mmCIF file of C-alpha atoms in Angstrom:
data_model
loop_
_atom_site.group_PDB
_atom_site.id
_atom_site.type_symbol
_atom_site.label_atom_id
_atom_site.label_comp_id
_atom_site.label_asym_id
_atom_site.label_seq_id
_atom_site.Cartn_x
_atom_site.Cartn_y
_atom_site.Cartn_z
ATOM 1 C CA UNK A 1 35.872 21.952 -12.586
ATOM 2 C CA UNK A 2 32.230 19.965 -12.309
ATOM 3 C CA UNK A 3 30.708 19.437 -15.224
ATOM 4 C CA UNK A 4 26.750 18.947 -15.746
ATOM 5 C CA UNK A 5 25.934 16.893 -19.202
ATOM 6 C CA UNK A 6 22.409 16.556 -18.652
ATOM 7 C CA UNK A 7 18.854 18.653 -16.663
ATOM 8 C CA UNK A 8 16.170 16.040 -16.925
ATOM 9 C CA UNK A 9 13.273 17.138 -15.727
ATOM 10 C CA UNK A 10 9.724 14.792 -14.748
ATOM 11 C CA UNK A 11 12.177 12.272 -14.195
ATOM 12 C CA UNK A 12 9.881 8.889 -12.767
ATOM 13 C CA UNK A 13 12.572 6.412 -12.706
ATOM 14 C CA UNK A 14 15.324 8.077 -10.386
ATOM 15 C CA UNK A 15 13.920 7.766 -7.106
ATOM 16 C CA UNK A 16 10.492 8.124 -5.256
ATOM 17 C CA UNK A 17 8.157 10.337 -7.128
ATOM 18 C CA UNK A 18 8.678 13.121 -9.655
ATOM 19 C CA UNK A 19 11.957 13.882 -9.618
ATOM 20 C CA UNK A 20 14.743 16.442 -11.269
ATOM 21 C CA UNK A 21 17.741 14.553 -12.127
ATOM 22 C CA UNK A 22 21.371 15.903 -12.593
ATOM 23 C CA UNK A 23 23.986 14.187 -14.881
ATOM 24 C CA UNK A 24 27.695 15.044 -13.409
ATOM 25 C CA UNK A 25 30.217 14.581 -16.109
ATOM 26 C CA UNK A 26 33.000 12.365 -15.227
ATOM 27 C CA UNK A 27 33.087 8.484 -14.123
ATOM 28 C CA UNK A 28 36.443 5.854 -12.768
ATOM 29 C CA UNK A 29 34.337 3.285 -14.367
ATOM 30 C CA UNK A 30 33.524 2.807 -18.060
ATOM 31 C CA UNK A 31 31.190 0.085 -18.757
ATOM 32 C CA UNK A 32 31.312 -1.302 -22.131
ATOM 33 C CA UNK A 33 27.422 -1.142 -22.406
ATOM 34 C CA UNK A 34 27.435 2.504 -20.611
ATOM 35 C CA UNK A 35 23.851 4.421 -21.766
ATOM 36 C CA UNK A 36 25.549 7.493 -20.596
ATOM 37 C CA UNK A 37 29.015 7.388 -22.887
ATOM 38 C CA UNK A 38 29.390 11.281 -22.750
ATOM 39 C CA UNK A 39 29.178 10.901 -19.056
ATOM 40 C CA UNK A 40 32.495 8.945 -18.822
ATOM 41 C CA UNK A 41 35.240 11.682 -19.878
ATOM 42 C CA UNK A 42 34.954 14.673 -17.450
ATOM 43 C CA UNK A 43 36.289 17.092 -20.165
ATOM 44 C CA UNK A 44 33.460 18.717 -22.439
ATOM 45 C CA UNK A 45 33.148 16.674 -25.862
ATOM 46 C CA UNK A 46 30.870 17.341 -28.737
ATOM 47 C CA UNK A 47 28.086 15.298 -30.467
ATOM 48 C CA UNK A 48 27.047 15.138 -33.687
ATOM 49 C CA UNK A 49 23.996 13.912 -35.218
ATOM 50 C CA UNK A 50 23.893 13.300 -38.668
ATOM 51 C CA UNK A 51 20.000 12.572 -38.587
ATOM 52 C CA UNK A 52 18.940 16.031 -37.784
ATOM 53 C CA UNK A 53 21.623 17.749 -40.261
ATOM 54 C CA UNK A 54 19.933 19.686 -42.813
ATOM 55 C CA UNK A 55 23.175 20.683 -44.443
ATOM 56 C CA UNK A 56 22.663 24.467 -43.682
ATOM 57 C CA UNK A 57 26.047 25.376 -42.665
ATOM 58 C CA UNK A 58 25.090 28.166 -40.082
ATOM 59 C CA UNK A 59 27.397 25.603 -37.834
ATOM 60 C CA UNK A 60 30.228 26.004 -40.783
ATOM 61 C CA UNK A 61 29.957 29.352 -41.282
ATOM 62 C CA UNK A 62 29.662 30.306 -37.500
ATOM 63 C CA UNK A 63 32.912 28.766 -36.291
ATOM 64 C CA UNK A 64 36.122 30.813 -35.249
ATOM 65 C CA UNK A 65 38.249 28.385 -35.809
ATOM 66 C CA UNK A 66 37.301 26.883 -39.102
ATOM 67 C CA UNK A 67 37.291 23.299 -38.051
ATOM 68 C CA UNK A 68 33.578 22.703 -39.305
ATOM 69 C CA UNK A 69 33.338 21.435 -43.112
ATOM 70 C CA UNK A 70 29.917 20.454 -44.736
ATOM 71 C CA UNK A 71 30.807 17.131 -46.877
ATOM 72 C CA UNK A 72 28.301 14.654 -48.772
ATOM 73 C CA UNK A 73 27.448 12.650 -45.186
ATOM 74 C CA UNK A 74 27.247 15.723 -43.198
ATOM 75 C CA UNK A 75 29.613 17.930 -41.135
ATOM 76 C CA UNK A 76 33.278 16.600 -40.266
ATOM 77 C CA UNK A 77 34.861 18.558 -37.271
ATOM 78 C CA UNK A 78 38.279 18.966 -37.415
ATOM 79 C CA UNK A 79 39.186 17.759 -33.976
ATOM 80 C CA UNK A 80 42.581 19.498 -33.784
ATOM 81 C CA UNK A 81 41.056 22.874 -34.515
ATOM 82 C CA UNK A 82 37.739 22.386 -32.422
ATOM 83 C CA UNK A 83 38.147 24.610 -29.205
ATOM 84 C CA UNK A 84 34.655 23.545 -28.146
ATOM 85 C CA UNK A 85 33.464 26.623 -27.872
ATOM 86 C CA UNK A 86 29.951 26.084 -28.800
ATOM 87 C CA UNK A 87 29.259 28.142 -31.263
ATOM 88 C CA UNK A 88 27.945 25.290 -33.613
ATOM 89 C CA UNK A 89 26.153 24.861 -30.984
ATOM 90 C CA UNK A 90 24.131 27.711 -30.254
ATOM 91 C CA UNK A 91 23.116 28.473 -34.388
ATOM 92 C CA UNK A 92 22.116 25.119 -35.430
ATOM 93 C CA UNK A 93 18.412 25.085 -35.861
ATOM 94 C CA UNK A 94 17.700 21.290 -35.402
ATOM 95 C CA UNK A 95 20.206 20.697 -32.209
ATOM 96 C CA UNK A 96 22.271 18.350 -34.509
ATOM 97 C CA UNK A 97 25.346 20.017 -33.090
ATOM 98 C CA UNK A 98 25.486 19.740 -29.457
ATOM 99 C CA UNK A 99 28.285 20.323 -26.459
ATOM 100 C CA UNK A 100 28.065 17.846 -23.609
ATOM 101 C CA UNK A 101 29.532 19.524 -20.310
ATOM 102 C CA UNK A 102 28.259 23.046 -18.844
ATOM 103 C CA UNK A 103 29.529 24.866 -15.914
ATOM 104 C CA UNK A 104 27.369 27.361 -14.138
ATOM 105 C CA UNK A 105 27.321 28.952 -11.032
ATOM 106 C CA UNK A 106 25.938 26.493 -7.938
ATOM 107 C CA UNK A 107 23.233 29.086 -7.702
ATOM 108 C CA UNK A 108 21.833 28.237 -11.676
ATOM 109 C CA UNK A 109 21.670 24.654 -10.597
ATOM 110 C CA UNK A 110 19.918 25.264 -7.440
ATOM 111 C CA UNK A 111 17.427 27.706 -8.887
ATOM 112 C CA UNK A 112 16.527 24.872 -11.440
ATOM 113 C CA UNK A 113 16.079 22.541 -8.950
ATOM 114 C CA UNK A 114 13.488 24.978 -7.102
ATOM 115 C CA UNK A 115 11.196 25.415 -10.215
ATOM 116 C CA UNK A 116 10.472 21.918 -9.828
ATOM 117 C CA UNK A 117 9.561 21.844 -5.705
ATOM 118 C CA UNK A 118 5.414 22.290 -6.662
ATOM 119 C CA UNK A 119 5.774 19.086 -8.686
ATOM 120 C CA UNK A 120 8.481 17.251 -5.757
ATOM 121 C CA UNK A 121 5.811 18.189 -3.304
ATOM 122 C CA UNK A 122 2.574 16.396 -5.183
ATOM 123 C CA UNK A 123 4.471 13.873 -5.659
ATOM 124 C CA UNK A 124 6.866 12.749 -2.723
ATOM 125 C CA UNK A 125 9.809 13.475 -5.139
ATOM 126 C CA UNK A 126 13.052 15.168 -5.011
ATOM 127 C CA UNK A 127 16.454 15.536 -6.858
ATOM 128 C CA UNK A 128 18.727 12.996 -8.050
ATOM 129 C CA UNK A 129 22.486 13.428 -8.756
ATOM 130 C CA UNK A 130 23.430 10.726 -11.420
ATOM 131 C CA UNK A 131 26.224 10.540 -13.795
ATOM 132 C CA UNK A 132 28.603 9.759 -14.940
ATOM 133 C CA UNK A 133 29.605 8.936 -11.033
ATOM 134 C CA UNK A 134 28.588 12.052 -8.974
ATOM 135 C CA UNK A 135 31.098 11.119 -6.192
ATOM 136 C CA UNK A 136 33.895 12.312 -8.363
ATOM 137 C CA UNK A 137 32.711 15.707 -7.668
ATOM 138 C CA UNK A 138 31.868 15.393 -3.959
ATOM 139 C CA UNK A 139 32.652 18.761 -2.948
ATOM 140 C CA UNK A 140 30.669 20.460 -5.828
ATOM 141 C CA UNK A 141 27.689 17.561 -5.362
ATOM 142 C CA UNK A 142 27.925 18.097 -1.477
ATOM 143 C CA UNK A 143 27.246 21.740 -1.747
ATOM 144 C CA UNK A 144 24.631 21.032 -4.091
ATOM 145 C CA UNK A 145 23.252 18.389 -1.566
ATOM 146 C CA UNK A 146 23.667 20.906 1.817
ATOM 147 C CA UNK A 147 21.582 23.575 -0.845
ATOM 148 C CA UNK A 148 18.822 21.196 -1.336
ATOM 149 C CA UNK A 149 18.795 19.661 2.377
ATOM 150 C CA UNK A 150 17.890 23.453 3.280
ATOM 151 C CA UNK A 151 15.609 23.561 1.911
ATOM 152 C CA UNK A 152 14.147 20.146 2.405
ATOM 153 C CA UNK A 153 14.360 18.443 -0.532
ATOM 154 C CA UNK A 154 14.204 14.707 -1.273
ATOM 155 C CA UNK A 155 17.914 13.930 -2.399
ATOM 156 C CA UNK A 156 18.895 10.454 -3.787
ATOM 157 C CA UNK A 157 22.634 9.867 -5.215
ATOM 158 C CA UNK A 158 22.796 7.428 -7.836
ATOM 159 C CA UNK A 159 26.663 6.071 -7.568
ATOM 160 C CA UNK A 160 28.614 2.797 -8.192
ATOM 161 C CA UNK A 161 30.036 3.805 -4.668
ATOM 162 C CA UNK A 162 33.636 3.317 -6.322
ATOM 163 C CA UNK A 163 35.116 6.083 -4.116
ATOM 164 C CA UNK A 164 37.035 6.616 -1.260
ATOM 165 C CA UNK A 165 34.790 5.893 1.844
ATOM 166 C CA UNK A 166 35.077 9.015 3.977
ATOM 167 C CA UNK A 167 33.870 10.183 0.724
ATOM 168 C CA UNK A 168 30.779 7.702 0.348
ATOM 169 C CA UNK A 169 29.953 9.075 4.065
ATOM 170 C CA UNK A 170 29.912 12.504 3.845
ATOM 171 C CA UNK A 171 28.060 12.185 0.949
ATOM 172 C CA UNK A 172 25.696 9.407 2.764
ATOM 173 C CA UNK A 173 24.902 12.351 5.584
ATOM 174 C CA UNK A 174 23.491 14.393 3.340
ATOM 175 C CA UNK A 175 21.513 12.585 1.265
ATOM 176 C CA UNK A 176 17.903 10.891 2.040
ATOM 177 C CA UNK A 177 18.403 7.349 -1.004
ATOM 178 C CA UNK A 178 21.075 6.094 -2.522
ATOM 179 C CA UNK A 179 20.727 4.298 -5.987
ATOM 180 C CA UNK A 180 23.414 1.731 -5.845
ATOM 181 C CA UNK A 181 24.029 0.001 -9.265
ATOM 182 C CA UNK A 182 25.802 -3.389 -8.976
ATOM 183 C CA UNK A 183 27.449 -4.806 -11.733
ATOM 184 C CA UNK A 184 28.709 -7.967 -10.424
ATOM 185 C CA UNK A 185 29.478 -10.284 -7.960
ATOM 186 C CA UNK A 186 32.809 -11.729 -9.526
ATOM 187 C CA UNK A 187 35.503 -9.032 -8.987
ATOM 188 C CA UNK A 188 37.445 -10.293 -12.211
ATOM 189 C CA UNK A 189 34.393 -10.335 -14.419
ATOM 190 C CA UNK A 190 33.567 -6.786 -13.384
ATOM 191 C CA UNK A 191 37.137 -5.517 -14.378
ATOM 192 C CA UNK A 192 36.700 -6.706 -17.399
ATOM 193 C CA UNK A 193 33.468 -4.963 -18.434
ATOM 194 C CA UNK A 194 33.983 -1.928 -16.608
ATOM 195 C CA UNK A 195 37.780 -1.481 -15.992
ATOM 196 C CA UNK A 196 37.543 -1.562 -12.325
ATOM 197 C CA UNK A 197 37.392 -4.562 -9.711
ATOM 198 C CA UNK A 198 34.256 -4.755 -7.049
ATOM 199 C CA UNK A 199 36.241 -5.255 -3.704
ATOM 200 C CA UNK A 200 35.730 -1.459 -2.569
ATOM 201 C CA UNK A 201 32.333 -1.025 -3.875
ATOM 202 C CA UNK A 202 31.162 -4.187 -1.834
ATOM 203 C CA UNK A 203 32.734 -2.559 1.058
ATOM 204 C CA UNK A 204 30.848 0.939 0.820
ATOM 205 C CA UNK A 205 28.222 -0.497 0.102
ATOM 206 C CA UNK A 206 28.395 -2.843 3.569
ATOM 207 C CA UNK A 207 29.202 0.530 5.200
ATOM 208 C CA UNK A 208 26.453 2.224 4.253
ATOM 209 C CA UNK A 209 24.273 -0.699 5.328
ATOM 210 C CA UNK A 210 25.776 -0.784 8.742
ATOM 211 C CA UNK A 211 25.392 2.888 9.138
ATOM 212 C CA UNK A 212 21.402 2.579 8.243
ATOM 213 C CA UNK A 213 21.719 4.658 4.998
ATOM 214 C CA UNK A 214 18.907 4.148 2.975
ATOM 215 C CA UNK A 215 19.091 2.202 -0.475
ATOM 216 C CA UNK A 216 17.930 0.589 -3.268
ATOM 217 C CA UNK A 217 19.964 -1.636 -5.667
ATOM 218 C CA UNK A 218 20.185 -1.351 -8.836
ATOM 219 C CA UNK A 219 21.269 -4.565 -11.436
ATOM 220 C CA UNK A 220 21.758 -4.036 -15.070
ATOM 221 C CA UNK A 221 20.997 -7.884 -16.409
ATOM 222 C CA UNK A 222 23.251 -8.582 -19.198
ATOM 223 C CA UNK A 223 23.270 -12.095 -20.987
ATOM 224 C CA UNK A 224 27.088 -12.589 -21.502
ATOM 225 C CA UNK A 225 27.994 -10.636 -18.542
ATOM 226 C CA UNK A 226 25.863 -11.108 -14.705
ATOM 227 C CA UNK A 227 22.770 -12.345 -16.494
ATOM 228 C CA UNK A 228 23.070 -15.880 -14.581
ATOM 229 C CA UNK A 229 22.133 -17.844 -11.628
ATOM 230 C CA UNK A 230 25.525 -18.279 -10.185
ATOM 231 C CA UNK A 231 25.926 -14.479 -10.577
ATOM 232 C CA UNK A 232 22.317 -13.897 -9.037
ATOM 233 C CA UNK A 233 22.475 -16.443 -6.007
ATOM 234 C CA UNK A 234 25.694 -14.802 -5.198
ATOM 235 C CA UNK A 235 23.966 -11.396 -5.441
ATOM 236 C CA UNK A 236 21.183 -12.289 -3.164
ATOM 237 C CA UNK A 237 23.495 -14.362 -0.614
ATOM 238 C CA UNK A 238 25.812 -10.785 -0.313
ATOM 239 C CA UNK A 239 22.645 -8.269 0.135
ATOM 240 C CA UNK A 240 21.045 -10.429 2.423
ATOM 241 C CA UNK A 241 23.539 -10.450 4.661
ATOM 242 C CA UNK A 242 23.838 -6.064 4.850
ATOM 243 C CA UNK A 243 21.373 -4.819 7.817
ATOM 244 C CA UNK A 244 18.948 -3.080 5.419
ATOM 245 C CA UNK A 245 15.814 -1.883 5.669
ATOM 246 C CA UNK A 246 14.415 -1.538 2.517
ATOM 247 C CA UNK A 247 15.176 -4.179 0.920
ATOM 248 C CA UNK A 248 14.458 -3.919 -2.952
ATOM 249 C CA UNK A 249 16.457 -4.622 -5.824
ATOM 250 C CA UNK A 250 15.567 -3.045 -9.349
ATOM 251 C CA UNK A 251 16.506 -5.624 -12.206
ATOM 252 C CA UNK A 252 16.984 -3.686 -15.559
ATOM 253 C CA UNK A 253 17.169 -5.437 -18.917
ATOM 254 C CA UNK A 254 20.340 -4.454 -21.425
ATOM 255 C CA UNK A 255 19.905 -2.465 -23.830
ATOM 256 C CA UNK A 256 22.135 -0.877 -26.755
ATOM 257 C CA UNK A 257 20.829 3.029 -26.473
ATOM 258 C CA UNK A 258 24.496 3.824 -25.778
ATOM 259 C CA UNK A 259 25.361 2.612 -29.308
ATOM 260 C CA UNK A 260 23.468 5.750 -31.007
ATOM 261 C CA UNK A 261 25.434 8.285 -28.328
ATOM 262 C CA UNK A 262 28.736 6.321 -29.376
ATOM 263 C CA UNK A 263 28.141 7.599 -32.912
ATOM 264 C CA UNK A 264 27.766 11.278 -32.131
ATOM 265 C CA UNK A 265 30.438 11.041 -30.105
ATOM 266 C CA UNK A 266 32.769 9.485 -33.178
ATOM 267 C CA UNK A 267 33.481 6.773 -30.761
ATOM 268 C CA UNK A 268 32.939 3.285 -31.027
ATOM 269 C CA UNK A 269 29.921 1.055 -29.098
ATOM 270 C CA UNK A 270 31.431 -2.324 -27.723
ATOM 271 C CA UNK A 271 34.996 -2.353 -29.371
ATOM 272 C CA UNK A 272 35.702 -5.809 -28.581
ATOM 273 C CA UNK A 273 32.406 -6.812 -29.940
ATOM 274 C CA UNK A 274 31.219 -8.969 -26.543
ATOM 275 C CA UNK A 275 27.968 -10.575 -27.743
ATOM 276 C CA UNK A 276 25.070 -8.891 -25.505
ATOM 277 C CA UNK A 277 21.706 -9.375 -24.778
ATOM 278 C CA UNK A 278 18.852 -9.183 -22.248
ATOM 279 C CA UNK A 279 17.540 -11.816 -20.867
ATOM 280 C CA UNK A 280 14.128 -13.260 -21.285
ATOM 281 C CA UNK A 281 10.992 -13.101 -19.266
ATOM 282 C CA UNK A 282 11.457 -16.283 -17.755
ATOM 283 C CA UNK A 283 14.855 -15.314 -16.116
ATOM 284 C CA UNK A 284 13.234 -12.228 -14.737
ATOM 285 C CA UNK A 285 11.154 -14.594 -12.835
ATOM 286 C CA UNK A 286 13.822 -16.710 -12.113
ATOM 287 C CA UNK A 287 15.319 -13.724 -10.299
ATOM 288 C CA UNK A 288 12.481 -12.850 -8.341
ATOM 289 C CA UNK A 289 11.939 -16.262 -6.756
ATOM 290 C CA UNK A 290 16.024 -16.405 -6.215
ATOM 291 C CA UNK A 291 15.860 -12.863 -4.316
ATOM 292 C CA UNK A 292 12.273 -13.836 -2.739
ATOM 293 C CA UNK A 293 14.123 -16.680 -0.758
ATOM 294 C CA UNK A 294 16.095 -14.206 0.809
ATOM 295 C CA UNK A 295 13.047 -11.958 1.735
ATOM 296 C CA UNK A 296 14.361 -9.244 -0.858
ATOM 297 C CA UNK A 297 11.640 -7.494 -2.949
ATOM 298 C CA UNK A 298 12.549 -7.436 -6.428
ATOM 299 C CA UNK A 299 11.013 -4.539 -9.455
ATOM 300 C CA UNK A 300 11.287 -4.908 -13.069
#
C-alpha cells in the first residue's frame, strides 16, 4: 500500500517552474530535524492541532469507536481505540483533526496532476514526487512517472537515493530531474542524525552522474551537524569529481517547522536535544566561494 500525505499545488521550490508536488508516505531515513515528520512512518497517523480546536465536539460525538474525549486542553485520542478511520476528520469545521496518509486509485492522482498542465505549460513546470522517500514506493511512483511521461510532463524525483540501485535506475529512466538532498559527507555523522550511513547514497548518486541523469543537489546547512568547512570542502571535492552537467547545488538554512508537526503528531521534536541552528550570512558566502572553486553554481 502507497500512501500520499500531502497535494501541494503552485509549488515554486520543487523543480523548474510551477510545479504540483506529491508527498509519498514512508522514508528508511529519519532525520532528527525532518520538516516532513508524518512523512517518515508509512502507516496513516493522525494530527492534532490544539490551536484550531474550538471545543465543539462534532469530532467526539462523531467517532465509532469512542476514543475521542474533549478535556480542559483540548481533545485526547485514545490511541488504543483510534481505528483511524477519519471520521474526526471529515466533521471538524476548523481542520484541527486531520489523517495523514490517503490511498486512491492511480487514476485520482493522475487526474490531479492534469488540472495543473495549463499552469506546467506557462511555466516550464511539471510534477514532483517528494516524501517521505518516494523510492520506497517505486512501483506505485513508476506508474505514476510512465502516466505523466505520456503525456509529457516535466517529472523531477526528490530522493535521498538510499535505495537499491536497479531501483534508483529505473526510476532515473523515467524521470526528466532529480532533487538529490545530501546530508553529509562523513558516513558516521550522517548515521547519527538520520539513522542511516552515506556509502550507498554516494554511490547512486555517482551512478546517476555517470549515466548523464540530470540533477540538482540539495544541502540542508545545519550548525551542529554539516554546517562546516571541513564538511563543505569535502562536499565540493566529491561533486566535482561526478560527470555532471548542471552543476548547481541549493544550500538551505535549518529550520525547526518540524517541531510544530511533532506536536500534532504527540511525538517529540529532537529527543536528544542536539543544539541546532542555521548558519549565518557570512557562511553562506563562505560556501559559495568554496563550491565556486570547483566551478559549481551555488543558490540560496
Amino acid at each position: 500500500m502507497s500512501l500520499i500525505f500531502d497535494i501541494k499545488r503552485y509549488a515554486i521550490n520543487d523543480g523548474p517552474g510551477i510545479r504540483i508536488t506529491l508527498f509519498l508516505k514512508g522514508c528508511p531515513l529519519s532525520c532528527v530535524w525532518c520538516h516532513n515528520p508524518e512523512g517518515i512512518s508509512t502507516e496513516r497517523e493522525k494530527l492534532y492541532n490544539g490551536k484550531k480546536c474550538i471545543g465543539c465536539r462534532m469530532c467526539v460525538k462523531s467517532c465509532p469507536q469512542h476514543a475521542l474525549t474533549l478535556m480542559a486542553d483540548g481533545v485526547v485520542t485514545d490511541r488504543k481505540r483510534c481505528v483511524l478511520c477519519g471520521k474526526c476528520e471529515e466533521v471538524c469545521p476548523t481542520k484541527a483533526m486531520e489523517i495523514s496518509g490517503h490511498e486512491y486509485p492511480i487514476d485520482y492522482y493522475v487526474e490531479q496532476i492534469e488540472k495543473e498542465i495549463p499552469f506546467m505549460d506557462k511555466s516550464g513546470g511539471g510534477v514532483t514526487f517528494c516524501g517521505g522517500e518516494p523510492l520506497m514506493h517505486h512501483e506505485f511512483l513508476l506508474q505514476l512517472l510512465e502516466r505523466c511521461g505520456t503525456m509529457g510532463i516535466h517529472r523531477a524525483v526528490d530522493t535521498t537515493l538510499y535505495a537499491r540501485p536497479e531501483i534508483v535506475m529505473r526510476v532515473r529512466d523515467n524521470c526528466e530531474l532529480f532533487l538529490v538532498d545530501l546530508k553529509s559527507m562523513d558516513s558516521d555523522i550522517h548515521r547519527k542524525f538520520t539513522g542511516v550511513p552515506n556509502e550507498l547514497i554516494l554511490s547512486n548518486l555517482r551512478i546517476i552522474a555517470e549515466s548523464g541523469a540530470d540533477f540538482i543537489i540539495r544541502i540542508p546547512l545545519i550548525v551542529g551537524v554539516n554546517a562546516d568547512e571541513d564538511n563543505i570542502r569535502k562536499s565540493a571535492e566529491f561533486l566535482s569529481s561526478l560527470p555532471w552537467k548542471r552543476r548547481t547545488v541549493e544550500l538551505l538554512k535549518y529550520h525547526d517547522i518540524g517541531k510544530n508537526k511533532h506536536e500534532k503528531l504527540g511525538t517529540q521534536y529532537n529527543p536528544q536535544g542536539y543544539s541546532f541552528s542555521a548558519p549565518d550570512d557570512g557562511f553562506m558566502r563562505q560556501c559559495a566561494c568554496i563550491f565556486g572553486e570547483k566551478e559549481i553554481r551555488v543558490k540560496f
